[in-house]
Coordinates of C-alpha atoms and ligand atoms in Angstrom, one line a residue:
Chain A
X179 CA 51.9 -52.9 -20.6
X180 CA 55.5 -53.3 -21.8
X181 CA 57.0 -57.2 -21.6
X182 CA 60.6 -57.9 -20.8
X183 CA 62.3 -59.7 -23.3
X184 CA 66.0 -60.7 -24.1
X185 CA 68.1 -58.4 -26.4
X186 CA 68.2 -58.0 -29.3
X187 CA 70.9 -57.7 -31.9
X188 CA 71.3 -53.8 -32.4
X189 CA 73.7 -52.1 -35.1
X190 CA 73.5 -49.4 -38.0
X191 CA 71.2 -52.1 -40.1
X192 CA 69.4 -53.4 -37.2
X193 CA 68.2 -50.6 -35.3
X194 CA 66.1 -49.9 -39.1
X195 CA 64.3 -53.4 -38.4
X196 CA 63.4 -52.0 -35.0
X197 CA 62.5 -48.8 -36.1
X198 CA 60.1 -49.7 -38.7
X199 CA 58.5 -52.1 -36.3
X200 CA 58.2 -48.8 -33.7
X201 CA 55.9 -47.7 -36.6
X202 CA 53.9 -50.8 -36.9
X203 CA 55.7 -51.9 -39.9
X204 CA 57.3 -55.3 -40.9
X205 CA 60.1 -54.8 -43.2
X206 CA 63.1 -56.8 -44.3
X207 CA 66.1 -56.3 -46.5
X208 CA 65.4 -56.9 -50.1
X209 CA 68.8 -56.7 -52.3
X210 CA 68.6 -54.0 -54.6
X211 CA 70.9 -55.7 -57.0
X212 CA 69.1 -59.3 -57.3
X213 CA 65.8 -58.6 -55.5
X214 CA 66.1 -61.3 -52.9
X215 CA 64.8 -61.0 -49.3
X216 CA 67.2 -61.1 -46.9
X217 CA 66.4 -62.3 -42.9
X218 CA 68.3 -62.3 -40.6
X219 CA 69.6 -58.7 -41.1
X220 CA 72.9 -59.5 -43.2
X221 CA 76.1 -57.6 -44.2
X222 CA 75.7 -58.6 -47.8
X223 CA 73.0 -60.4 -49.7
X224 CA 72.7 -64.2 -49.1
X225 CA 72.5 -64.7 -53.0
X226 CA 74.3 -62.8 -54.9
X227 CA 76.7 -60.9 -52.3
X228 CA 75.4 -57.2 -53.1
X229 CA 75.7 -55.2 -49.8
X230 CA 73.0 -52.4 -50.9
X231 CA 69.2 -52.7 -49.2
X232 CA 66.1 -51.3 -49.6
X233 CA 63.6 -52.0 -46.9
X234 CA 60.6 -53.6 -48.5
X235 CA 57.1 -53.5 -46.5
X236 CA 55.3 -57.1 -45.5
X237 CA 52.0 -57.3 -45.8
X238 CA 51.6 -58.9 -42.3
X239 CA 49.8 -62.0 -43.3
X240 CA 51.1 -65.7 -43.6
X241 CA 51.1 -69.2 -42.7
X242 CA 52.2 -71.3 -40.2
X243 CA 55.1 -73.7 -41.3
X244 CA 56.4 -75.2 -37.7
X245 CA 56.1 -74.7 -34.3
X246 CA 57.7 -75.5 -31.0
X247 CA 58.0 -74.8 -27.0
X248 CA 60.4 -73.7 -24.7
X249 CA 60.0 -75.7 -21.9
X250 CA 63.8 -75.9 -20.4
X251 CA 64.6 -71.8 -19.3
X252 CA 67.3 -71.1 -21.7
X253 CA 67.1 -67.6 -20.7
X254 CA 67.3 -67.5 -16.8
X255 CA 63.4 -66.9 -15.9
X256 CA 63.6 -63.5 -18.3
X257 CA 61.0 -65.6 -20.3
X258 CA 58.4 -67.4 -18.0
X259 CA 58.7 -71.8 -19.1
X260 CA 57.0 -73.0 -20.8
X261 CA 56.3 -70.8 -24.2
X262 CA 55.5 -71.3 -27.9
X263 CA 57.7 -70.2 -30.9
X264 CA 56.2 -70.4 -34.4
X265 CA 57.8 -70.5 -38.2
X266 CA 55.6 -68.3 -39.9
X267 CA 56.3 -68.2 -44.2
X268 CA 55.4 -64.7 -44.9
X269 CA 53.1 -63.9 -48.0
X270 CA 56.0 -63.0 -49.8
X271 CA 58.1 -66.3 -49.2
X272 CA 60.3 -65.5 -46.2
X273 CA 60.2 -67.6 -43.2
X274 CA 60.1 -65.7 -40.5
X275 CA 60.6 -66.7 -36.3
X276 CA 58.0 -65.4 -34.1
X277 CA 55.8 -66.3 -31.3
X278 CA 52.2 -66.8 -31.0
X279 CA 49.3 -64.0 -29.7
X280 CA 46.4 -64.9 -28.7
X281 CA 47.0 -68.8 -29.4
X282 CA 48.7 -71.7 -28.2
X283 CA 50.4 -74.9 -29.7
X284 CA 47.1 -76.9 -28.9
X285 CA 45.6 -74.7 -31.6
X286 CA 48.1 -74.8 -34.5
X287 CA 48.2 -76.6 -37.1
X288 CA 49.7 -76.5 -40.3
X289 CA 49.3 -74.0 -42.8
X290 CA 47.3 -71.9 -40.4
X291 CA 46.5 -68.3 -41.3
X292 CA 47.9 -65.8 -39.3
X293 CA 48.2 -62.3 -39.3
X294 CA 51.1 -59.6 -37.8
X295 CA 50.5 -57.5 -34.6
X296 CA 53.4 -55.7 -32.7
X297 CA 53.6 -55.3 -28.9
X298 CA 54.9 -53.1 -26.7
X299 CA 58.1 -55.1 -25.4
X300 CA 61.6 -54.0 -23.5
X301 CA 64.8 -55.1 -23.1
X302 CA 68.3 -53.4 -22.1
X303 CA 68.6 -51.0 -25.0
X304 CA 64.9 -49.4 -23.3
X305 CA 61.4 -50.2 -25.4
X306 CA 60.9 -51.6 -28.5
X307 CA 57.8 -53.5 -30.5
X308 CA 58.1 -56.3 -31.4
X309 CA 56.3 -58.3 -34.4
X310 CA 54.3 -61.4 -33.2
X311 CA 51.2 -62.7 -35.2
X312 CA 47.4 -64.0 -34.2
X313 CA 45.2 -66.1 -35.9
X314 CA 44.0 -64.5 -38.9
Chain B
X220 CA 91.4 -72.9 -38.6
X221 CA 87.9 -72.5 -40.0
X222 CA 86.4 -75.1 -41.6
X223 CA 86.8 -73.5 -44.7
X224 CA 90.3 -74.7 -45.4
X225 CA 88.7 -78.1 -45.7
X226 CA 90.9 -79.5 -48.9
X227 CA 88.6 -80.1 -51.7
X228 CA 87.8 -83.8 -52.5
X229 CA 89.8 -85.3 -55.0
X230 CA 90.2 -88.8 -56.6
X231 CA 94.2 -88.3 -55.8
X232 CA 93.9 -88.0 -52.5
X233 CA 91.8 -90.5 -51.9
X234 CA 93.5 -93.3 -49.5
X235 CA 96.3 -91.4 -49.6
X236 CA 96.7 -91.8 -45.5
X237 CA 95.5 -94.3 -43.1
X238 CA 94.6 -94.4 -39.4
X239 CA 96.9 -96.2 -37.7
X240 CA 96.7 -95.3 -34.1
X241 CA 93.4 -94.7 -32.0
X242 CA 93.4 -93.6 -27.9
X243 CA 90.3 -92.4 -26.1
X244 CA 89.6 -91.5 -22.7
X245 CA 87.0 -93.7 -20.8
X246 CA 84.0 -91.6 -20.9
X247 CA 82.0 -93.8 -19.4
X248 CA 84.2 -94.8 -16.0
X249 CA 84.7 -90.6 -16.3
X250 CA 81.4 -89.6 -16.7
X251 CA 80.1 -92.1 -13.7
X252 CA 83.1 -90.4 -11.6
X253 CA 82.0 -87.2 -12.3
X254 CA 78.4 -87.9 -11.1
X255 CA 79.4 -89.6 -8.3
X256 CA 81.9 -87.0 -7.3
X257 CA 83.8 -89.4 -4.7
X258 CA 85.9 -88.1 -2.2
X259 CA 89.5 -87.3 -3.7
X260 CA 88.1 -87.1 -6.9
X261 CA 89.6 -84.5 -9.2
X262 CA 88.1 -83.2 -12.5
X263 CA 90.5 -84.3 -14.9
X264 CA 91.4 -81.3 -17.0
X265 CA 91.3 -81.3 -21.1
X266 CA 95.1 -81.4 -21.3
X267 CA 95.1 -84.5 -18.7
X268 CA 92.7 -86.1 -21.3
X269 CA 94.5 -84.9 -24.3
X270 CA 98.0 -86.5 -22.8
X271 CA 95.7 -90.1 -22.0
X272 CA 94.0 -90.2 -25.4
X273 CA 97.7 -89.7 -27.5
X274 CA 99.6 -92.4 -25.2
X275 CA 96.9 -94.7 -26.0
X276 CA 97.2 -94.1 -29.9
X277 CA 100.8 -93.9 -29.8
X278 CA 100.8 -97.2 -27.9
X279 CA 98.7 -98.7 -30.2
X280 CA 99.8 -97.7 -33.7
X281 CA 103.0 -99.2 -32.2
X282 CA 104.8 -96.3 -33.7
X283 CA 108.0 -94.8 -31.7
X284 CA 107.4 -91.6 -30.0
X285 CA 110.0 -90.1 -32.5
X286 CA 107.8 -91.2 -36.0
X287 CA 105.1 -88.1 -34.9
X288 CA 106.4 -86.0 -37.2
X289 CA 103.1 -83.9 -37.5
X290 CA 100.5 -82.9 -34.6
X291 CA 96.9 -81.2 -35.6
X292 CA 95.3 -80.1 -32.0
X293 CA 91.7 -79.0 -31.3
X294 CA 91.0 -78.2 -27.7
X295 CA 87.1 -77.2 -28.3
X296 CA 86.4 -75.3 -25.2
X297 CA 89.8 -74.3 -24.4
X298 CA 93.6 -75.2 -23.7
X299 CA 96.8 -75.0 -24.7
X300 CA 98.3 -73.7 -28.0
X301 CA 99.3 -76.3 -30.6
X302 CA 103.6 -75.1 -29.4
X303 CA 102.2 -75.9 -25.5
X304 CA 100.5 -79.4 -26.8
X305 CA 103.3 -80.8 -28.3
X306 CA 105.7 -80.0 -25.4
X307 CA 103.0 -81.6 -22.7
X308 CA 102.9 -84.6 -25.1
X309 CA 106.2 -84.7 -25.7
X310 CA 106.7 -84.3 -29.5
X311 CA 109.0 -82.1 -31.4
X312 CA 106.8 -82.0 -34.9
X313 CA 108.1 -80.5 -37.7
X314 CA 104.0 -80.0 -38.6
X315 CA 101.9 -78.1 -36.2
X316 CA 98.6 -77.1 -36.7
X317 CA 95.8 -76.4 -35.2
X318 CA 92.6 -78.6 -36.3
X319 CA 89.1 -77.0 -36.9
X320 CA 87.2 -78.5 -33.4
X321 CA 84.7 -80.6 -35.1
X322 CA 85.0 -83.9 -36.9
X323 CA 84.6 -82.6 -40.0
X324 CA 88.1 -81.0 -41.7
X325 CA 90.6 -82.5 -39.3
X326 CA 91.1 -86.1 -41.1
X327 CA 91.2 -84.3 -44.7
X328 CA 93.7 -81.4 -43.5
X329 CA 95.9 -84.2 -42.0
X330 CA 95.4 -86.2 -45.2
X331 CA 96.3 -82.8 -46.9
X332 CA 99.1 -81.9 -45.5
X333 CA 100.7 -85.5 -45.3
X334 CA 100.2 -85.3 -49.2
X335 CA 101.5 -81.9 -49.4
X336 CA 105.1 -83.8 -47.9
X337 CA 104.6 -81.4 -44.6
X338 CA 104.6 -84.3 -42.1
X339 CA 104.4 -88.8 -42.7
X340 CA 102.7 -89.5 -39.6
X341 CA 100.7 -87.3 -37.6
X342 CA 98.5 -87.3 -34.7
X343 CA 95.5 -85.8 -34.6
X344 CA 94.2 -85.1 -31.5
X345 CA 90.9 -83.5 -29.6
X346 CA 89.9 -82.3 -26.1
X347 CA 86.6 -81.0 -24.5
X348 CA 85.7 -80.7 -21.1
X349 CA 82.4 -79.5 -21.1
X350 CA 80.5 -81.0 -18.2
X351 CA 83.6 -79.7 -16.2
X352 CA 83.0 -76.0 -17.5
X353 CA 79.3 -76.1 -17.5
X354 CA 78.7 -75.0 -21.0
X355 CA 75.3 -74.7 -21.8
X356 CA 73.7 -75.1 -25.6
X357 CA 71.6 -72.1 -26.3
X358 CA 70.5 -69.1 -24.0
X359 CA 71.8 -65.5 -23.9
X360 CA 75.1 -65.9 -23.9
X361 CA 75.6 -68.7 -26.0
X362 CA 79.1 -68.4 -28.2
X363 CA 79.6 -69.4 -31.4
X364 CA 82.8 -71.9 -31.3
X365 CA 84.4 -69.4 -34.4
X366 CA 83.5 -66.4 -32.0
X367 CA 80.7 -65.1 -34.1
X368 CA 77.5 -65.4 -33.1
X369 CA 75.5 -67.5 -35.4
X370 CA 72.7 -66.5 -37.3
X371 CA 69.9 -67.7 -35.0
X372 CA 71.4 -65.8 -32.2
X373 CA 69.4 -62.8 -33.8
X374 CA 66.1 -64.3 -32.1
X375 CA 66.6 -63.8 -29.4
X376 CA 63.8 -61.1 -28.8
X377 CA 61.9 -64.0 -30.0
X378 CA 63.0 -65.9 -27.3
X379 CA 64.0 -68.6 -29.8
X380 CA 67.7 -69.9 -29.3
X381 CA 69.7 -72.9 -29.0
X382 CA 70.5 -76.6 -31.3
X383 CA 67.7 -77.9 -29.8
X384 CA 64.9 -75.7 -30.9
X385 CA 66.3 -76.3 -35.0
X386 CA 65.8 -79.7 -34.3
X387 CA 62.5 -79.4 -32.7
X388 CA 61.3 -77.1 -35.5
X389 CA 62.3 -79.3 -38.4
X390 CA 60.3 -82.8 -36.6
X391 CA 57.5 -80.7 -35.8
X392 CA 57.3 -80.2 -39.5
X393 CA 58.6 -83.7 -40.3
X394 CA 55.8 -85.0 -38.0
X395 CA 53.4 -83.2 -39.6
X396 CA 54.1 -84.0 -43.3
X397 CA 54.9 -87.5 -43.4
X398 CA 52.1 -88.2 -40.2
X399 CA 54.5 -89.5 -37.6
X400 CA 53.8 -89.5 -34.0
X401 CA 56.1 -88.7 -30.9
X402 CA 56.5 -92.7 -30.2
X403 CA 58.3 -93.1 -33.6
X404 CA 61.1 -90.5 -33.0
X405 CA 61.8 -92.5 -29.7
X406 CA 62.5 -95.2 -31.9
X407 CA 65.7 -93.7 -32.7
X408 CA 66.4 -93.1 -29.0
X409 CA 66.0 -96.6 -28.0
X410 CA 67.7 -98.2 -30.7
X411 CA 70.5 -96.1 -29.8
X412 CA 70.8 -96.8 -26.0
X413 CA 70.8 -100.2 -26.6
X414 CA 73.8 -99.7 -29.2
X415 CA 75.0 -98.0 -26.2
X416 CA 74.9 -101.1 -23.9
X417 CA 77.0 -103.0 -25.7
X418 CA 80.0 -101.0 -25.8
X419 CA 81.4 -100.8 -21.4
X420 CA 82.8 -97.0 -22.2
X421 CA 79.2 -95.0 -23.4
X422 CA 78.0 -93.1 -20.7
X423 CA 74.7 -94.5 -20.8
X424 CA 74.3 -98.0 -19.8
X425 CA 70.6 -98.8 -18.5
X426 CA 67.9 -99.3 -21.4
X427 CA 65.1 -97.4 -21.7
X428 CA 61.5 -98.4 -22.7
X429 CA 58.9 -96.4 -24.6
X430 CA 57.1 -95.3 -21.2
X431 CA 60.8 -94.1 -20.0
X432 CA 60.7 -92.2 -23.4
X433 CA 57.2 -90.5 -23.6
X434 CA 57.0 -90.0 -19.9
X435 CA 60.6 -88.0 -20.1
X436 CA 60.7 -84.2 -19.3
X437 CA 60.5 -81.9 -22.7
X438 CA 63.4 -79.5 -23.7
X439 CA 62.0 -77.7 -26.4
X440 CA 59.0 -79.9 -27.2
X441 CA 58.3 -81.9 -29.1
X442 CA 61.9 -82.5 -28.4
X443 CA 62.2 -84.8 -24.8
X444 CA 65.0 -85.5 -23.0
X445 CA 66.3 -88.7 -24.6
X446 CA 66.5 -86.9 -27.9
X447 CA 69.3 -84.7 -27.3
X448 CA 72.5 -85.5 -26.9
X449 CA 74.5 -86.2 -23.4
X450 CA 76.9 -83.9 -22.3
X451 CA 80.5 -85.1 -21.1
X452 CA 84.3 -84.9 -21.1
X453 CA 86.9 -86.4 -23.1
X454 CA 89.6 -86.4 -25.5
X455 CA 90.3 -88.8 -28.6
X456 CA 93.5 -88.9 -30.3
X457 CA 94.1 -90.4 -34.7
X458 CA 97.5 -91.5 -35.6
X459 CA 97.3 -90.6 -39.2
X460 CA 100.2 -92.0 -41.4
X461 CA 101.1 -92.3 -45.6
X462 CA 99.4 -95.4 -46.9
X463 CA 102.4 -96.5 -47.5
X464 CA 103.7 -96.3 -44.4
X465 CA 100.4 -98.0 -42.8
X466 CA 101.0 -101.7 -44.0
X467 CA 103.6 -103.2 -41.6
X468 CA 102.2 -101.9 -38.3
X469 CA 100.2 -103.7 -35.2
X470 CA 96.5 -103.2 -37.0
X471 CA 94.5 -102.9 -39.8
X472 CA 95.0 -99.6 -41.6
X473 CA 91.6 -97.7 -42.0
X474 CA 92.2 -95.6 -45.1
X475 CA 90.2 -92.2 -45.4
X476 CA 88.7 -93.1 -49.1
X477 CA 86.8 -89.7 -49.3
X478 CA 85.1 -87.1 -48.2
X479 CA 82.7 -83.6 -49.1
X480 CA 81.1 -80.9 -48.2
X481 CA 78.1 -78.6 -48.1
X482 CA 77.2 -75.8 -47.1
X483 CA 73.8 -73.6 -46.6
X484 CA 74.7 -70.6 -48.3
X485 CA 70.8 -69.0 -48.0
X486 CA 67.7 -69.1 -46.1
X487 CA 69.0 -71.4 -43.5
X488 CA 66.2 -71.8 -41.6
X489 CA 64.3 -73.1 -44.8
X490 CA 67.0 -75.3 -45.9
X491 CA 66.7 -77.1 -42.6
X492 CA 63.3 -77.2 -41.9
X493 CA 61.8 -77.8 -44.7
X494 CA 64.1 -79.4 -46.8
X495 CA 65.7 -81.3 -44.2
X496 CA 69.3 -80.5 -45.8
X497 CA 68.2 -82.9 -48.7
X498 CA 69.7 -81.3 -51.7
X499 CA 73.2 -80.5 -49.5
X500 CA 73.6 -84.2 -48.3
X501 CA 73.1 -85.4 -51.7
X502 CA 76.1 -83.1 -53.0
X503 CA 78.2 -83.6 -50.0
X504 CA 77.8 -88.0 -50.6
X505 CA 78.3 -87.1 -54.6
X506 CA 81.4 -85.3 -54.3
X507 CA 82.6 -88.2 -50.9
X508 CA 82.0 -91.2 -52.7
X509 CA 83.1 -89.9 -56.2
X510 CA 86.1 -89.5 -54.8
X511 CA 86.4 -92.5 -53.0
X512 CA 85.0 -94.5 -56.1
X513 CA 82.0 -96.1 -54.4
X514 CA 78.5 -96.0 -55.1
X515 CA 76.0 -95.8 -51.9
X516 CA 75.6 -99.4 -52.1
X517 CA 78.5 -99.9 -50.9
X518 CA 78.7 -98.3 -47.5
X519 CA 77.8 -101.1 -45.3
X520 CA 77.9 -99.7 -41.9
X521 CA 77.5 -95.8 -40.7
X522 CA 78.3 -93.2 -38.1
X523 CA 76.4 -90.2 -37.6
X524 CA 76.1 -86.7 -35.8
X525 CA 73.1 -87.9 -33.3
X526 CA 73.3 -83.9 -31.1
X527 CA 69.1 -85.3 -31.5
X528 CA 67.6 -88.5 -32.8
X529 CA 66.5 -85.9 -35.9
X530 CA 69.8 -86.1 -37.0
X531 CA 70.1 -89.2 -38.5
X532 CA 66.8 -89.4 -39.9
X533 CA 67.9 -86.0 -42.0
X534 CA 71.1 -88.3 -42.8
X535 CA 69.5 -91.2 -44.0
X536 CA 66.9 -89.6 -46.4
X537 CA 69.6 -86.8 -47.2
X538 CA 72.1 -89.5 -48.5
X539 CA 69.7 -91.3 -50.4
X540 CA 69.8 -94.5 -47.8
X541 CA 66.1 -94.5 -47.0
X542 CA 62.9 -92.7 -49.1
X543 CA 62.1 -89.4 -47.7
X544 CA 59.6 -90.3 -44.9
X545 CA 60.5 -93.4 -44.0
X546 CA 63.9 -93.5 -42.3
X547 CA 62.0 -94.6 -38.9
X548 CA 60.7 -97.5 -40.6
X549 CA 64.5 -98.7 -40.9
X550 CA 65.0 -98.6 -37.6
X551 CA 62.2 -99.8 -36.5
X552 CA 62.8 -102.9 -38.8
X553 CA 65.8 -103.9 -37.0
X554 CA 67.4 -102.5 -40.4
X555 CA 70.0 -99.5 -38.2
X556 CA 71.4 -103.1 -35.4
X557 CA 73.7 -105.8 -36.0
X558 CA 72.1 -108.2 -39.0
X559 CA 70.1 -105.2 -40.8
X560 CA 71.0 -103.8 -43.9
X561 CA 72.9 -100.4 -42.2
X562 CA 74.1 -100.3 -38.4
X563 CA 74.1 -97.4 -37.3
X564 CA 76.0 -95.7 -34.4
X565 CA 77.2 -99.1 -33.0
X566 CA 79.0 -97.3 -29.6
X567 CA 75.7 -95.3 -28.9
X568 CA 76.3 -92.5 -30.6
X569 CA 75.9 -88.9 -29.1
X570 CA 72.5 -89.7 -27.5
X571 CA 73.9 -92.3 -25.0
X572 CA 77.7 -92.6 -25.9
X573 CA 79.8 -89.6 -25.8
X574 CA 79.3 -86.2 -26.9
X575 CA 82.6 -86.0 -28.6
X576 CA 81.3 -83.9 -31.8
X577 CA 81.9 -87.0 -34.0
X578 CA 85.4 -87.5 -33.1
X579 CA 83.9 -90.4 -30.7
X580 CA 81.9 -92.4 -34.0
X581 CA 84.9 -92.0 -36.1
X582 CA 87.2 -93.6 -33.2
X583 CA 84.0 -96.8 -33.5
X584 CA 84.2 -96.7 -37.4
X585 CA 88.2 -97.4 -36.6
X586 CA 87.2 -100.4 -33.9
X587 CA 84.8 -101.6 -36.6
X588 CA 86.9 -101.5 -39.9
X589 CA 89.9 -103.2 -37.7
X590 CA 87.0 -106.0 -37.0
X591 CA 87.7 -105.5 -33.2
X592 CA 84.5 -104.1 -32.3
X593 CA 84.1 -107.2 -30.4
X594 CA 79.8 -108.4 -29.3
X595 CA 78.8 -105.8 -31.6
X596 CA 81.2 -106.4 -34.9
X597 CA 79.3 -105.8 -37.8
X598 CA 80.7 -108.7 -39.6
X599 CA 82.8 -108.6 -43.1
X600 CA 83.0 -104.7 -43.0
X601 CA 85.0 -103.4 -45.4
X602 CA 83.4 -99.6 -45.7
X603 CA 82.0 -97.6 -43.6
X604 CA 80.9 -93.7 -43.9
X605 CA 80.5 -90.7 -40.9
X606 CA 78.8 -88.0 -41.6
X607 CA 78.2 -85.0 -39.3
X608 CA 75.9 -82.1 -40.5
X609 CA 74.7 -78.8 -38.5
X610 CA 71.8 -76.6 -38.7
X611 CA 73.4 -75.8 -42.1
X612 CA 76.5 -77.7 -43.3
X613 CA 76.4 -81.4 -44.1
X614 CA 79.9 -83.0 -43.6
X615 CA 80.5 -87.1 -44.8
X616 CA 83.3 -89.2 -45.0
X617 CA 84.2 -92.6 -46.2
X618 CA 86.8 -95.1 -45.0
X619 CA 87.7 -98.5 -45.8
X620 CA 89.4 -101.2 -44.6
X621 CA 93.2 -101.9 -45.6
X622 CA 95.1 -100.0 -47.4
Ligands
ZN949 ZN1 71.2 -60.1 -54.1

C-alpha cells in the first residue's frame, strides 16, 4: 500500500532521481568533469563547479553514521510523531538521509549494516518510490 | 545584502571603528507580556522595537541625533525599507544600507564602509518579531531568510527538515564517538539558564535542575526541549563610529579588532556531522585573530550562537579552546561561569536569553568590555570574541576594550 509523504523537490534534474528510484535504482550525480558525487541534486558540481552529470548506480548497501527522531510534528500530522531518520554513508562515500525499514532507534547503533529497499510512497506530484534501507 | 559581501579581514581594518552606542528592547518584561497577554496589551510591532532599541543607543553613545550619518537596517522577518527606517527614526543619513539579518556581516560592512569614508558614525540596527508572526523552524513551508530554500529542504520526502534535526544528528554522532550521555549535554543547558538569572532582561528566569532537564519533552530526540533555543521579539540597535571619533564620548569604546569567515563549500551534511565544522572554525579564528593580532590565549571571555546547547560545544573544540571531546568537561568544571578560565554566554545566551540571532550576545560582549555588566562582570576583561556558525558557515569576531 502506497504511504503519504511530504513533497518532494521536482525539476528537470530531480524528476531523474525519482525516476531511477521508480526502477528500483539508487543513483546520484557524479560530475563528469572531476568525478565527485554530488547529493543533494545540484546545479553545478560542489567541487569543482562543472554543471555536466552522469548518473552513477549505488550499490544499495552502507552503514549507519547518525540517527534521530521526529517527535515534535513538523509536518502537520502528514507524518505520524514520533519517527526515526537515519545518516546512512553509502558504500561509495556519500552520506545519504533516509529513514529506517523494518527497525527502530532502539536497534541502531553505529556503523550498522544496512541495505536499500524502495517503497511505494505518494505525495502531490501522484506516486513515487522512495529509497529507505533495512538492516542488512 | 547576502552575506557574501562580508569585507575580507584585514590587519588595516582592524579597530578601525568602535561601538559607541548600545539600545535593546526588554525582552524579558516583553516576552512575560506577551505570555501573559493582559488586557490592553498590544503586540508591539518590529518598527516599535526598532524606534525603542535606536533611542536607547542614541541616548547612550551621547551622540546628537544629527552625528548619524550612516544607518545599516535588518528587519529579519519583515518591515520597512532602509529609506522608510530612517524617516520613522528620524535620520537623514548620507549612508543607507541594508545589513545582512544575522550577526555575522553587519559590524564588518559598517566597519567597511566607515573606512571606505561613506559615513563616521553609523547605527546599526535589527528587528524581529517572531513570536508575534508565529514563525516556525522547519516543516513544509519553511523559507530560507535569502528566499532560497536551503539544501536540506530537499528531504523532505524523508521527512527530515528543520535546525533542530542538524543539531540532533551531529550529538547523536558526538554521543556516540566520544561516549557521552544525554545528562552531559544538559550541562550546557543548565549552565546557561543560570547565566540567564543573573541578567533581569533574559526571558528565562527560573533554574532548572537535571530532572527538569531529562524529564523535558523531545523535539527531535535526542534533542529535548531545553536544548533549543527560545523564541521571542526584539530589536537591538550598534552605534558604530571611527576610532577616532570613539575616545571623548560617555563609555568605553569597544573596538571590533577582527573578524573571518567560513564557509561549507561541499558535502554539508558531512562537514557538520562528522566533522563538527572543525577545520572551518579553525580558518575562520586564523584569519579573526590574525587580523586582530591576538593569539587564542588571549580571548578571555566569549559569546556564542547557542540556536542548541551543540552549538557551543562545536565552538569550543572548533576554535581550538577545548580538545575535541571534552568541551562538556569545561563546563562542567565551572571553567564556561564567572572565575573559570572562559565565561561563556554571560546574559543566557539563545537557550534562555533572547533569540536575537547573535545580535543579543554581541550587545553583552559591549556591557562586558565597558565593565558594566554589573553581578556578573567578568573581571579585568579586555577581549572578548562572538562567534555564530550554521549548519555550514562559521562566523567569529573579536573585540577589545578601548580604542
Ligand atoms: Zn566536479
Amino acid at each position: 500500500m502506497s504511504e503519504p509523504r511530504p513533497d518532494r523537490t521536482l525539476g528537470p534534474r530531480h524528476d531523474m532521481f525519482w525516476q531511477y528510484c521508480g526502477q528500483g535504482e539508487l543513483r546520484v550525480p557524479k560530475c563528469t568533469a572531476c568525478g565527485k558525487l554530488v547529493w543533494p541534486v545540484l546545479k553545478a558540481c560542489d567541487r569543482c563547479g562543472d554543471e555536466n552529470f552522469e548518473w552513477a548506480r549505488m550499490s544499495g548497501r552502507g552503514k549507519l553514521v547518525s540517527w534521530c527522531s521526529f517527535v515534535q510534528d513538523y509536518y502537520k500530522a502528514t507524518l505520524p510523531v514520533p519517527y526515526d531518520t537515519i545518516l546512512v554513508e553509502l558504500e561509495e562515500g556519500l552520506l545519504f538521509i533516509s529513514i529506517p525499514d523494518g527497525f527502530t532507534e532502539a536497534d541502531m547503533s553505529p556503523g550498522m549494516q544496512l541495505e536499500l529497499r524502495l517503497r511505494d510512497c505518494h505525495d502531490s506530484a501522484g506516486a513515487f518510490r522512495l529509497p529507505v534501507f533495512v538492516r542488512a | 545584502m547576502s552575506i557574501r559581501d562580508l569585507p575580507e579581514a584585514s590587519r588595516s581594518l582592524s579597530g578601525k571603528v568602535a561601538i559607541v552606542g548600545l539600545g535593546e528592547t526588554d525582552y524579558g518584561d516583553d516576552y512575560r507580556a506577551s505570555r501573559a497577554k493582559a488586557e490592553g496589551w498590544e503586540r508591539p510591532t518590529p518598527e516599535h522595537l526598532a524606534v525603542t532599541a535606536f533611542e536607547r543607543a542614541l541616548a547612550d553613545s551621547g551622540l546628537r541625533r544629527s552625528d548619524i550619518d550612516g544607518l545599516g537596517v535588518s528587519f529579519l522577518y519583515g518591515g520597512p525599507q532602509p529609506a522608510e527606517a530612517a524617516a520613522l527614526l528620524g535620520l537623514t543619513p548620507r549612508y543607507l544600507t541594508q545589513v545582512f539579518g544575522i550577526m555575522a556581516g553587519p559590524l564588518p560592512q559598517a566597519c567597511a564602509a566607515i573606512a571606505e569614508g561613506k559615513c563616521d558614525s553609523m547605527a546599526v540596527v535589527y528587528a524581529v518579531a517572531t513570536r508575534s508572526i508565529g514563525r516556525k523552524f522547519g516543516g513544509a513551508n519553511f523559507d530560507d531568510d535569502s528566499g532560497a530554500p536551503p539544501s536540506y529542504y530537499y528531504y523532505h520526502p524523508w521527512g527530515w527538515s528543520s535546525q533542530a534535526a542538524h543539531w540532533a544528528m551531529t550529538w547523536r554522532f558526538y554521543q556516540q564517538q566520544y561516549g557521552r550521555n544525554d545528562a552531559d549535554l544538559g550541562a550546557i543547558a543548565i549552565e546557561t539558564r543560570k547565566h540567564a538569572m543573573a541578567h533581569p532582561q533574559a526571558v528565562m528566569q527560573t533554574p532548572i535542575t537535571i530532572e527538569d532537564y531529562l524529564g523535558a519533552r523531545f523535539v527531535v530526540k535526542p534533542l529535548r526541549l531545553y536544548d533549543l533555543c527560545v523564541v521571542n521579539d526584539g530589536a537591538i540597535c550598534f552605534i558604530v563610529t571611527r576610532a577616532d571619533r570613539a575616545r571623548d564620548l560617555a563609555h568605553t569604546p569597544v573596538a571590533l579588532a577582527g573578524w573571518g569567515e567560513s564557509i561549507v563549500k561541499a558535502d554539508k551534511l558531512d562537514a557538520l556531522v562528522r566533522g563538527q565544522l572543525r577545520p572551518h572554525y579553525q580558518e575562520a579564528g586564523r584569519q579573526a585573530l590574525t587580523m586582530a593580532g591576538l593569539s587564542l590565549a588571549d580571548i578571555q571571555h566569549f559569546e556564542t550562537g547557542d540556536m542548541s546547547t551543540v552549538n557551543p560545544i562545536n565552538a569550543l573544540e572548533g576554535y581550538g579552546f577545548a580538545e575535541p571531546g571534552t568541551a562538556i568537561d569545561l563546563c562542567r568544571a565551572g571553567e564556561l561561569s564567572l572565575g573559570g578560565r572562559l565565561p561563556m554566554n554571560m546574559a543566557g545566551g539563545m537557550l534562555s536569553g533572547a533569540y536575537m540571532h547573535g545580535w543579543s550576545h554581541v550587545a553583552e560582549l559591549v556591557r562586558q568590555l565597558r565593565h558594566e555588566a554589573g553581578p556578573r562582570q567578568v573581571p579585568d576583561l579586555e577581549v572578548s570574541m562572538f562567534n555564530l556558525a550554521q549548519t555550514d558557515q562559521v562566523h567569529p569576531l573579536i573585540f577589545k576594550r578601548g580604542v
